[in-house]
Coordinates of C-alpha atoms in Angstrom, one line a residue:
M3 CA 106.0 125.8 128.5
R4 CA 107.9 123.8 125.9
I5 CA 110.8 125.9 124.7
H6 CA 112.5 124.7 121.4
R7 CA 116.1 125.5 120.9
P8 CA 116.3 128.2 118.2
R9 CA 118.6 128.1 115.2
A10 CA 120.2 131.4 116.2
A11 CA 121.1 130.3 119.7
T12 CA 124.4 131.5 121.1
A13 CA 127.4 129.8 119.7
V14 CA 128.4 128.2 123.0
A15 CA 125.2 126.1 122.8
A16 CA 126.8 124.0 120.2
C17 CA 129.2 122.8 122.9
F18 CA 126.6 120.7 124.5
V19 CA 125.2 117.4 123.3
L20 CA 121.9 117.0 125.2
A21 CA 119.4 114.3 125.5
V22 CA 116.8 113.4 128.1
T23 CA 118.6 110.2 129.1
G24 CA 122.2 111.4 129.1
L25 CA 124.1 114.7 128.8
V26 CA 127.7 115.4 127.9
A27 CA 129.2 118.8 128.4
C28 CA 131.8 120.2 126.1
G29 CA 135.2 121.1 127.4
G30 CA 134.8 119.0 130.6
G31 CA 134.9 115.5 129.2
P32 CA 132.4 112.9 130.5
S33 CA 129.8 113.6 133.1
G34 CA 131.2 114.0 136.6
N35 CA 131.0 111.8 139.7
P36 CA 127.4 111.3 140.7
A37 CA 128.3 112.4 144.2
T38 CA 129.4 115.8 142.9
T39 CA 127.0 116.1 140.0
L40 CA 123.7 118.1 140.0
T41 CA 121.3 117.2 137.2
V42 CA 119.0 120.1 136.3
L43 CA 115.9 120.5 134.1
A44 CA 116.5 123.9 132.5
G45 CA 115.0 126.4 130.2
S46 CA 116.9 126.9 126.9
E47 CA 117.4 130.6 127.6
L48 CA 120.0 129.6 130.2
K49 CA 122.4 128.5 127.6
D50 CA 124.1 131.9 127.8
L51 CA 125.3 130.9 131.3
E52 CA 127.3 128.0 130.0
P53 CA 130.6 129.9 130.0
L54 CA 130.3 130.1 133.8
L55 CA 130.0 126.3 134.3
P56 CA 133.7 125.5 134.2
K57 CA 134.4 128.2 136.8
L58 CA 131.5 126.8 138.9
E59 CA 133.1 123.3 138.8
D60 CA 136.6 124.7 139.5
Q61 CA 135.5 126.8 142.5
T62 CA 132.9 124.5 144.1
G63 CA 133.6 121.0 142.7
V64 CA 130.0 120.8 141.5
H65 CA 129.4 119.5 138.0
L66 CA 126.2 121.0 136.6
E67 CA 124.4 119.0 133.9
L68 CA 121.6 120.9 132.2
D69 CA 118.8 119.1 130.4
Y70 CA 117.0 121.7 128.4
T71 CA 113.3 121.5 128.2
G72 CA 110.1 123.6 128.5
S73 CA 108.6 124.5 131.8
I74 CA 105.3 122.7 131.2
D75 CA 107.3 119.7 130.1
G76 CA 109.4 120.2 133.2
A77 CA 106.3 120.4 135.3
Q78 CA 105.1 117.1 133.8
A79 CA 108.5 115.5 134.4
I80 CA 108.5 116.6 138.0
L81 CA 105.0 115.3 138.6
N82 CA 106.1 112.0 137.1
G83 CA 109.0 111.8 139.5
T84 CA 111.9 112.9 137.4
P85 CA 115.4 111.8 138.6
A86 CA 116.6 115.3 138.1
D87 CA 118.1 117.0 141.2
A88 CA 117.0 120.5 140.4
A89 CA 115.0 122.7 138.0
W90 CA 115.9 126.1 136.6
F91 CA 113.6 128.2 134.4
S92 CA 113.0 131.9 133.9
L93 CA 109.8 131.7 135.9
G94 CA 109.0 129.1 138.5
N95 CA 105.4 130.0 139.4
Y96 CA 103.8 127.4 137.1
L97 CA 106.1 124.7 138.3
T98 CA 105.5 125.6 141.9
L99 CA 101.7 125.6 141.5
A100 CA 101.6 122.4 139.5
S101 CA 103.7 120.4 142.0
S102 CA 102.6 122.1 145.3
D103 CA 100.3 119.3 146.5
Q104 CA 103.1 116.8 146.0
H105 CA 105.7 118.9 147.7
K106 CA 108.2 118.3 144.8
I107 CA 110.0 121.6 145.1
I108 CA 112.0 121.6 148.3
D109 CA 113.7 125.0 148.0
Q110 CA 114.2 127.7 145.5
T111 CA 116.4 130.8 145.1
R112 CA 116.1 133.6 142.5
I113 CA 119.3 134.1 140.6
M114 CA 118.8 137.1 138.2
L115 CA 116.0 139.3 136.9
S116 CA 114.5 140.3 133.6
P117 CA 111.1 142.0 133.4
V118 CA 108.8 141.1 130.4
V119 CA 108.2 144.4 128.7
I120 CA 107.3 145.7 125.2
G121 CA 109.8 147.0 122.7
V122 CA 108.4 149.6 120.3
K123 CA 110.1 150.9 117.2
K124 CA 111.4 154.4 117.9
T125 CA 109.4 156.1 115.2
V126 CA 106.2 154.4 116.4
A127 CA 106.9 155.3 120.0
Q128 CA 107.5 159.0 119.0
R129 CA 104.2 159.0 117.0
F130 CA 102.2 157.7 119.9
G131 CA 103.9 159.9 122.5
W132 CA 105.4 156.9 124.2
E133 CA 109.1 157.8 123.9
D134 CA 110.6 158.3 127.4
N135 CA 107.0 158.2 128.8
P136 CA 106.7 156.4 132.1
N137 CA 102.9 156.7 132.1
V138 CA 102.1 154.3 129.2
T139 CA 99.6 151.6 130.3
W140 CA 98.6 148.3 128.9
E141 CA 95.2 149.9 128.1
D142 CA 97.0 152.5 125.9
I143 CA 98.7 149.7 124.0
A144 CA 95.4 147.8 123.7
Q145 CA 93.7 150.9 122.2
K146 CA 96.3 151.2 119.5
A147 CA 96.2 147.5 118.8
A148 CA 92.4 147.5 118.5
A149 CA 92.5 150.4 116.1
G150 CA 94.9 148.4 113.9
Q151 CA 97.7 150.9 114.5
F152 CA 100.0 148.6 116.5
R153 CA 101.1 145.2 115.3
Y154 CA 103.5 143.2 117.5
A155 CA 105.1 139.8 118.1
M156 CA 104.7 137.7 121.3
T157 CA 105.5 134.1 122.1
N158 CA 102.8 131.5 122.7
P159 CA 102.1 131.6 126.5
A160 CA 101.5 127.8 126.5
A161 CA 105.0 127.3 125.2
S162 CA 107.2 130.1 126.4
N163 CA 107.6 131.9 129.7
S164 CA 107.9 135.4 128.1
G165 CA 104.5 135.1 126.5
F166 CA 103.1 133.5 129.7
S167 CA 104.4 136.4 131.8
A168 CA 103.0 138.9 129.4
L169 CA 99.6 137.3 129.4
V170 CA 99.5 137.1 133.2
G171 CA 100.7 140.7 133.4
V172 CA 98.2 142.1 130.9
A173 CA 95.3 140.2 132.4
S174 CA 96.2 141.3 136.0
A175 CA 96.5 144.9 134.9
F176 CA 93.1 144.8 133.2
A177 CA 91.6 143.3 136.3
G178 CA 92.7 146.4 138.2
T179 CA 92.2 144.9 141.7
G180 CA 95.7 144.9 142.8
N181 CA 95.2 141.4 144.0
A182 CA 96.1 138.0 142.6
L183 CA 94.1 137.2 139.5
T184 CA 91.0 135.1 139.8
E185 CA 88.9 133.4 137.2
Q186 CA 86.2 136.1 137.5
D187 CA 88.9 138.8 136.8
I188 CA 89.7 137.5 133.3
K189 CA 88.3 140.1 131.0
V190 CA 88.0 138.3 127.7
D191 CA 86.7 141.3 125.7
E192 CA 89.4 143.7 126.8
L193 CA 92.1 141.0 126.3
K194 CA 90.8 140.4 122.8
Q195 CA 91.4 144.1 122.0
F196 CA 94.9 143.9 123.2
F197 CA 95.8 140.7 121.4
S198 CA 94.1 141.7 118.2
G199 CA 97.4 143.4 117.5
Q200 CA 99.4 140.2 117.7
R201 CA 100.8 139.3 114.2
L202 CA 103.6 136.9 115.0
T203 CA 103.9 134.0 117.5
A204 CA 106.7 131.6 118.4
G205 CA 107.4 128.8 120.8
S206 CA 110.5 130.4 122.3
S207 CA 111.8 133.9 123.0
G208 CA 115.0 133.5 121.0
F209 CA 113.1 132.2 118.0
L210 CA 110.7 135.1 118.3
A211 CA 113.5 137.6 118.2
D212 CA 115.0 136.0 115.1
S213 CA 111.5 136.0 113.4
F214 CA 111.0 139.6 114.4
V215 CA 114.2 140.6 112.6
R216 CA 113.0 138.8 109.5
S217 CA 109.6 140.4 109.6
Q218 CA 110.5 143.8 111.2
S219 CA 109.2 145.8 108.2
S220 CA 105.6 144.6 108.9
L221 CA 105.7 144.9 112.7
D222 CA 105.7 147.8 115.2
G223 CA 107.1 146.1 118.3
M224 CA 107.6 142.9 120.3
I225 CA 106.8 141.7 123.8
N226 CA 109.8 139.9 125.2
Y227 CA 112.3 139.8 128.1
E228 CA 114.1 143.1 128.7
S229 CA 117.4 141.3 128.2
I230 CA 116.5 140.0 124.7
L231 CA 115.2 143.5 123.6
L232 CA 118.5 145.1 124.9
E233 CA 120.5 142.5 123.0
L234 CA 118.6 143.1 119.8
N235 CA 119.2 146.9 120.0
K236 CA 123.0 146.1 120.2
S237 CA 122.9 143.5 117.5
G238 CA 122.9 145.8 114.4
Q239 CA 120.1 143.7 112.9
L240 CA 117.3 146.3 113.4
H241 CA 116.3 148.9 110.9
E242 CA 115.6 151.2 113.9
P243 CA 116.0 150.7 117.6
L244 CA 113.3 149.6 120.0
D245 CA 112.2 151.9 122.8
L246 CA 111.5 149.8 125.8
I247 CA 108.1 150.5 127.4
Y248 CA 107.5 149.5 131.0
P249 CA 103.7 149.9 131.5
K250 CA 103.0 151.8 134.7
D251 CA 100.2 149.5 135.8
G252 CA 102.6 146.7 136.2
I253 CA 104.6 143.9 134.7
I254 CA 105.8 140.3 135.6
T255 CA 109.5 139.9 136.1
A256 CA 111.3 136.6 135.4
D257 CA 113.5 135.9 138.4
Y258 CA 115.1 132.6 137.2
P259 CA 114.7 130.6 140.4
F260 CA 117.0 127.7 141.0
M261 CA 114.8 125.0 142.5
L262 CA 115.9 122.0 144.6
L263 CA 114.1 118.7 143.9
N264 CA 116.3 116.2 145.6
A265 CA 116.8 116.7 149.3
A266 CA 119.9 114.5 149.3
K267 CA 121.7 117.1 147.1
R268 CA 121.0 120.1 149.2
G269 CA 124.7 120.6 149.9
L270 CA 125.5 120.8 146.2
Y271 CA 122.5 123.0 145.6
Q272 CA 123.6 125.5 148.1
K273 CA 127.1 125.6 146.6
V274 CA 125.6 126.4 143.2
V275 CA 123.3 129.1 144.7
N276 CA 126.2 130.7 146.6
F277 CA 128.4 130.7 143.5
F278 CA 125.8 132.4 141.3
L279 CA 124.9 135.0 144.0
A280 CA 128.5 136.1 144.5
P281 CA 129.1 139.6 143.3
A282 CA 131.6 138.5 140.6
Q283 CA 129.1 136.2 138.9
Q284 CA 126.2 138.7 139.3
Q285 CA 128.4 141.3 137.6
W286 CA 129.2 138.8 134.8
I287 CA 125.6 138.0 134.3
M288 CA 124.6 141.6 134.0
Q289 CA 127.4 142.4 131.6
N290 CA 127.0 139.3 129.4
T291 CA 123.3 138.5 129.4
D292 CA 121.7 141.9 130.0
R293 CA 119.8 140.6 133.0
R294 CA 119.6 142.5 136.3
P295 CA 121.4 141.4 139.4
V296 CA 119.4 140.3 142.5
I297 CA 121.9 141.2 145.2
P298 CA 122.2 144.8 146.6
Q299 CA 126.0 144.8 146.3
V300 CA 125.7 144.9 142.5
H301 CA 123.7 147.9 141.1
P302 CA 122.0 147.8 137.7
D303 CA 124.1 149.9 135.3
S304 CA 123.0 152.6 132.9
R305 CA 121.5 150.2 130.3
F306 CA 118.5 149.7 132.7
P307 CA 116.1 152.6 133.1
K308 CA 115.6 154.1 136.6
Q309 CA 111.9 153.9 136.3
I310 CA 110.3 152.2 139.3
L311 CA 108.6 149.0 138.1
V312 CA 105.3 147.9 139.5
E313 CA 105.3 144.1 140.0
L314 CA 102.0 142.4 139.6
Q315 CA 100.9 139.5 141.7
F316 CA 100.9 136.1 140.2
P317 CA 97.7 133.9 140.3
S318 CA 97.6 131.9 143.5
T319 CA 96.1 128.7 142.0
L320 CA 96.9 126.4 139.1
K321 CA 93.2 126.5 138.2
V322 CA 93.3 130.2 137.5
V323 CA 96.4 129.9 135.4
N324 CA 95.0 127.1 133.3
A325 CA 91.7 129.0 132.8
L326 CA 93.7 132.0 131.6
L327 CA 95.8 129.9 129.2
D328 CA 92.6 128.2 127.9
A329 CA 90.9 131.5 127.4
Y330 CA 93.9 132.8 125.5
L331 CA 94.2 129.8 123.2
N332 CA 90.5 129.3 122.5
E333 CA 88.9 132.8 122.8
I334 CA 91.4 135.7 123.1
R335 CA 94.3 135.4 120.6
P336 CA 93.9 135.8 116.9
P337 CA 92.8 132.4 115.5
S338 CA 95.4 130.3 113.7
H339 CA 95.5 128.4 110.4
A340 CA 97.7 125.3 110.7
I341 CA 98.5 123.5 107.4
F342 CA 99.9 120.0 107.7
V343 CA 101.7 118.6 104.6
L344 CA 101.9 114.9 105.2
D345 CA 104.0 112.4 103.3
T346 CA 102.0 109.2 102.5
S347 CA 104.5 107.7 100.1
G348 CA 105.3 104.0 100.1
S349 CA 108.1 104.2 102.6
M350 CA 105.6 105.5 105.2
A351 CA 103.7 102.2 105.2
G352 CA 103.5 100.3 108.5
S353 CA 104.9 101.7 111.7
R354 CA 105.8 105.1 110.3
L355 CA 102.3 105.9 109.2
Q356 CA 101.0 104.6 112.5
S357 CA 103.3 106.9 114.3
L358 CA 102.1 109.9 112.3
Q359 CA 98.5 108.9 113.0
R360 CA 99.1 108.7 116.7
A361 CA 100.7 112.1 116.7
L362 CA 97.9 113.8 114.9
T363 CA 95.0 112.1 116.8
G364 CA 96.7 113.0 120.1
L365 CA 96.1 116.6 119.1
T366 CA 92.4 116.0 119.0
G367 CA 92.1 116.0 122.8
L368 CA 93.1 112.4 123.4
D369 CA 96.4 113.3 125.1
D370 CA 95.5 114.4 128.6
S371 CA 99.1 115.2 129.8
L372 CA 99.9 118.8 130.6
T373 CA 101.7 119.2 127.3
G374 CA 98.9 117.5 125.5
Q375 CA 96.3 119.8 126.9
F376 CA 98.0 122.9 125.7
A377 CA 99.0 121.5 122.3
Q378 CA 95.6 120.2 121.1
F379 CA 93.8 121.8 118.2
R380 CA 92.0 125.0 119.4
A381 CA 88.6 126.5 119.0
R382 CA 88.3 128.8 116.0
E383 CA 91.4 127.3 114.4
D384 CA 91.4 126.5 110.7
L385 CA 93.1 123.2 109.8
T386 CA 94.2 122.1 106.4
F387 CA 95.6 118.6 105.8
I388 CA 97.4 118.0 102.5
T389 CA 98.6 114.4 101.8
F390 CA 101.0 113.5 99.0
S391 CA 103.2 110.8 97.5
D392 CA 104.2 111.3 93.8
R393 CA 101.5 114.0 93.7
V394 CA 99.0 115.7 96.0
H395 CA 96.2 113.3 96.9
F396 CA 93.8 115.0 99.3
I397 CA 93.2 118.5 100.7
K398 CA 91.0 118.5 103.8
N399 CA 89.9 121.8 105.2
L400 CA 87.9 122.3 108.4
T401 CA 87.5 124.7 111.3
V402 CA 87.6 123.5 114.9
D403 CA 84.2 124.2 116.5
T404 CA 85.0 123.0 120.0
T405 CA 87.9 121.5 121.9
D406 CA 85.6 118.6 123.0
P407 CA 87.4 115.4 121.9
N408 CA 84.0 114.0 120.9
G409 CA 82.9 117.1 119.0
P410 CA 82.3 116.9 115.2
S411 CA 85.5 118.7 114.2
M412 CA 87.8 116.6 116.4
T413 CA 86.0 113.5 115.2
A414 CA 86.4 114.5 111.6
V415 CA 90.2 115.0 112.1
R416 CA 90.5 111.5 113.5
E417 CA 88.4 109.9 110.7
F418 CA 90.6 111.6 108.1
V419 CA 93.9 110.8 109.7
N420 CA 93.0 107.2 110.5
G421 CA 92.0 106.7 106.8
L422 CA 95.5 107.6 105.5
Q423 CA 97.1 105.0 103.3
A424 CA 100.7 104.8 102.0
G425 CA 102.0 104.3 98.5
G426 CA 104.0 105.9 95.7
N427 CA 107.0 108.2 95.4
T428 CA 107.7 111.6 97.1
A429 CA 106.8 115.0 95.6
I430 CA 107.7 117.2 98.6
F431 CA 108.0 120.5 96.9
S432 CA 104.9 120.1 94.7
A433 CA 102.9 119.5 97.9
L434 CA 104.6 122.4 99.7
D435 CA 103.8 124.6 96.7
T436 CA 100.2 123.6 97.0
A437 CA 100.2 124.5 100.7
Y438 CA 101.5 128.0 100.1
H439 CA 98.9 128.7 97.5
Q440 CA 96.3 127.5 100.0
A441 CA 97.8 129.7 102.7
V442 CA 97.9 132.8 100.5
D443 CA 94.3 132.3 99.3
A444 CA 93.2 132.0 103.0
L445 CA 95.1 135.0 104.1
R446 CA 93.5 137.2 101.4
S447 CA 90.2 136.3 103.1
D448 CA 91.4 136.7 106.6
P449 CA 94.8 138.4 107.0
T450 CA 94.7 138.3 110.8
R451 CA 95.1 134.5 111.1
L452 CA 98.5 133.2 112.4
T453 CA 99.3 130.9 109.5
S454 CA 102.0 128.2 109.4
V455 CA 102.9 125.0 107.6
V456 CA 104.1 121.7 109.1
L457 CA 105.9 119.5 106.6
M458 CA 106.4 115.9 107.6
T459 CA 108.3 113.6 105.2
D460 CA 110.4 110.5 105.6
G461 CA 112.2 110.6 102.3
E462 CA 113.9 112.8 99.6
N463 CA 112.1 114.6 96.9
N464 CA 112.0 112.3 93.8
S465 CA 108.9 113.5 92.0
G466 CA 107.2 116.8 91.0
I467 CA 108.9 120.2 91.1
S468 CA 112.4 120.9 92.5
F469 CA 113.2 123.1 95.6
S470 CA 114.5 125.9 93.3
R471 CA 111.2 125.8 91.4
F472 CA 109.3 126.0 94.7
S473 CA 111.5 128.9 95.9
D474 CA 110.9 130.8 92.6
D475 CA 107.2 130.3 92.8
L476 CA 107.1 131.4 96.5
K477 CA 108.6 134.8 95.5
T478 CA 105.7 135.3 93.1
L479 CA 103.1 134.9 95.8
G480 CA 103.8 138.3 97.3
S481 CA 104.0 139.6 100.9
A482 CA 101.3 137.3 102.3
A483 CA 103.5 134.2 101.6
Q484 CA 106.4 135.9 103.6
Q485 CA 104.2 135.7 106.7
V486 CA 103.9 131.9 106.5
R487 CA 106.7 129.9 108.1
T488 CA 107.3 126.2 107.5
F489 CA 108.3 123.8 110.2
P490 CA 109.8 120.7 108.6
V491 CA 109.9 117.4 110.5
L492 CA 112.9 115.2 109.9
F493 CA 111.7 111.6 109.9
G494 CA 112.9 108.3 108.5
D495 CA 115.3 108.8 105.5
A496 CA 114.4 112.5 104.9
D497 CA 117.2 114.7 103.6
P498 CA 118.3 117.1 106.4
Q499 CA 119.8 119.5 103.9
E500 CA 116.5 119.7 101.9
L501 CA 114.5 120.4 105.0
H502 CA 116.9 123.0 106.4
E503 CA 116.7 124.8 103.0
V504 CA 112.9 124.9 103.4
A505 CA 113.2 126.3 107.0
D506 CA 115.7 128.9 105.9
E507 CA 113.7 130.0 102.9
T508 CA 110.5 130.4 104.9
G509 CA 111.8 131.5 108.3
G510 CA 110.9 128.3 110.0
E511 CA 112.7 125.7 112.1
V512 CA 113.5 122.0 111.6
F513 CA 112.3 119.6 114.2
D514 CA 113.9 116.1 114.6
G515 CA 111.4 113.2 114.6
R516 CA 114.2 110.7 114.4
S517 CA 115.4 111.1 118.0
E518 CA 112.0 111.5 119.7
S519 CA 108.5 110.4 118.9
L520 CA 106.4 112.2 116.4
S521 CA 103.8 112.8 119.1
V522 CA 106.4 114.8 121.1
V523 CA 107.6 116.7 118.1
F524 CA 104.1 117.6 116.9
K525 CA 103.2 118.9 120.4
E526 CA 106.5 120.9 120.4
I527 CA 105.6 122.5 117.0
R528 CA 102.2 123.5 118.3
G529 CA 103.9 126.0 120.5
F530 CA 105.0 127.8 117.3
Q531 CA 101.5 127.9 115.7

């Protein structure tokens, strides 16, 4: 699950300059001696452990280098033979299943705990009789969602482990067998009822929390890690607190396993494990990250309810997990409407336009990597392509009928994209204004669609309306426009300030297409759509 670093990440995250090919940690100078360095593929949620890293190095001599990535990206890297020594994500089940036949994971140890549960606004919990009620089930929540009485936020299970854990938990609870989920146990109709209440998605748990704060007036709750929900309640950003609901039929708990990939580094691995499992560090983790300790010497304090949690079994095969994710993306979840606003000005001619074309055609099922499979356009999804230079040129609308790469809708996307031509100036905000009018008109017809805009430009706005004019117009479009986030892609000579203003205005996030390929960036964005 590709997890994008959120804008509102902890301040300490700014201390790290991270890249796939080389990492430099703040405060500690250059990377350590290879003999005492452990390189780790890590989930971005582990950034809140960075203050412990100097202490780790001081006490053990081990220099930990964290390369932040998503767990599906991590699984792909491990299958490809990554040189990383270890992996560390909130949930290791997918990685373990994906690499089991190649015996890539040599050892693993859980470090801390955070169940994936549902936070419900206090007034809503009181109205439903859920406040301090240990008998609420996933079916109870599904009934309220199906009746249109409960609208909630949850991350994309194909991009974030919190959404993934929730999906596995709900599907396993609905199966009602008490055993590991099988393909035959996936109850699509019941799951559709539950997920009919989903009104907000995201590609990472932190970004979802930020988006929930922005949209809290129109939402009733959020599925996320217990730790994030507890942090939100302390943040002062909520209009009313969230009651944490732990469904009695079971949940999935993130246990943050530290996984050894390089047998030659077992000694360093064990030193890191021993450090994080020491009572002092377990206490620090609980106090500073709101996660539960895993050792009996440290007891969960009063912030954690005493309710006994039922832990559901995780599917035992990768085939079942992938079938569940496929069903969620193409049948179960509310369909999405992805609007792509594409710069075809003169500066895009040549390799830049070709890069854009490769990125988009890859989403039509031509990319068979793990990340490509889960990022491709989905059945029932509405697609809108808006091309522009000094004015809007084309608006192409279609609905994906099948995920078959050779199906009519995927073929139509490739024909349109491969026919793009470059020329003219750059009217960014005129094109974006058009996109929002398209989005609002579509939402009036179907308000349940998860609608978002991707803005890709390689230059500065030099034609058409200004940003301030766009911003003013956006305010006249009403509440529907407030549901639509824009994810700008920095590319070529685009103005970072302009694009950050767009992201801030719409509640989106800027993605950098200058440091990695557009194909990677577009797949990353798909986790937020």
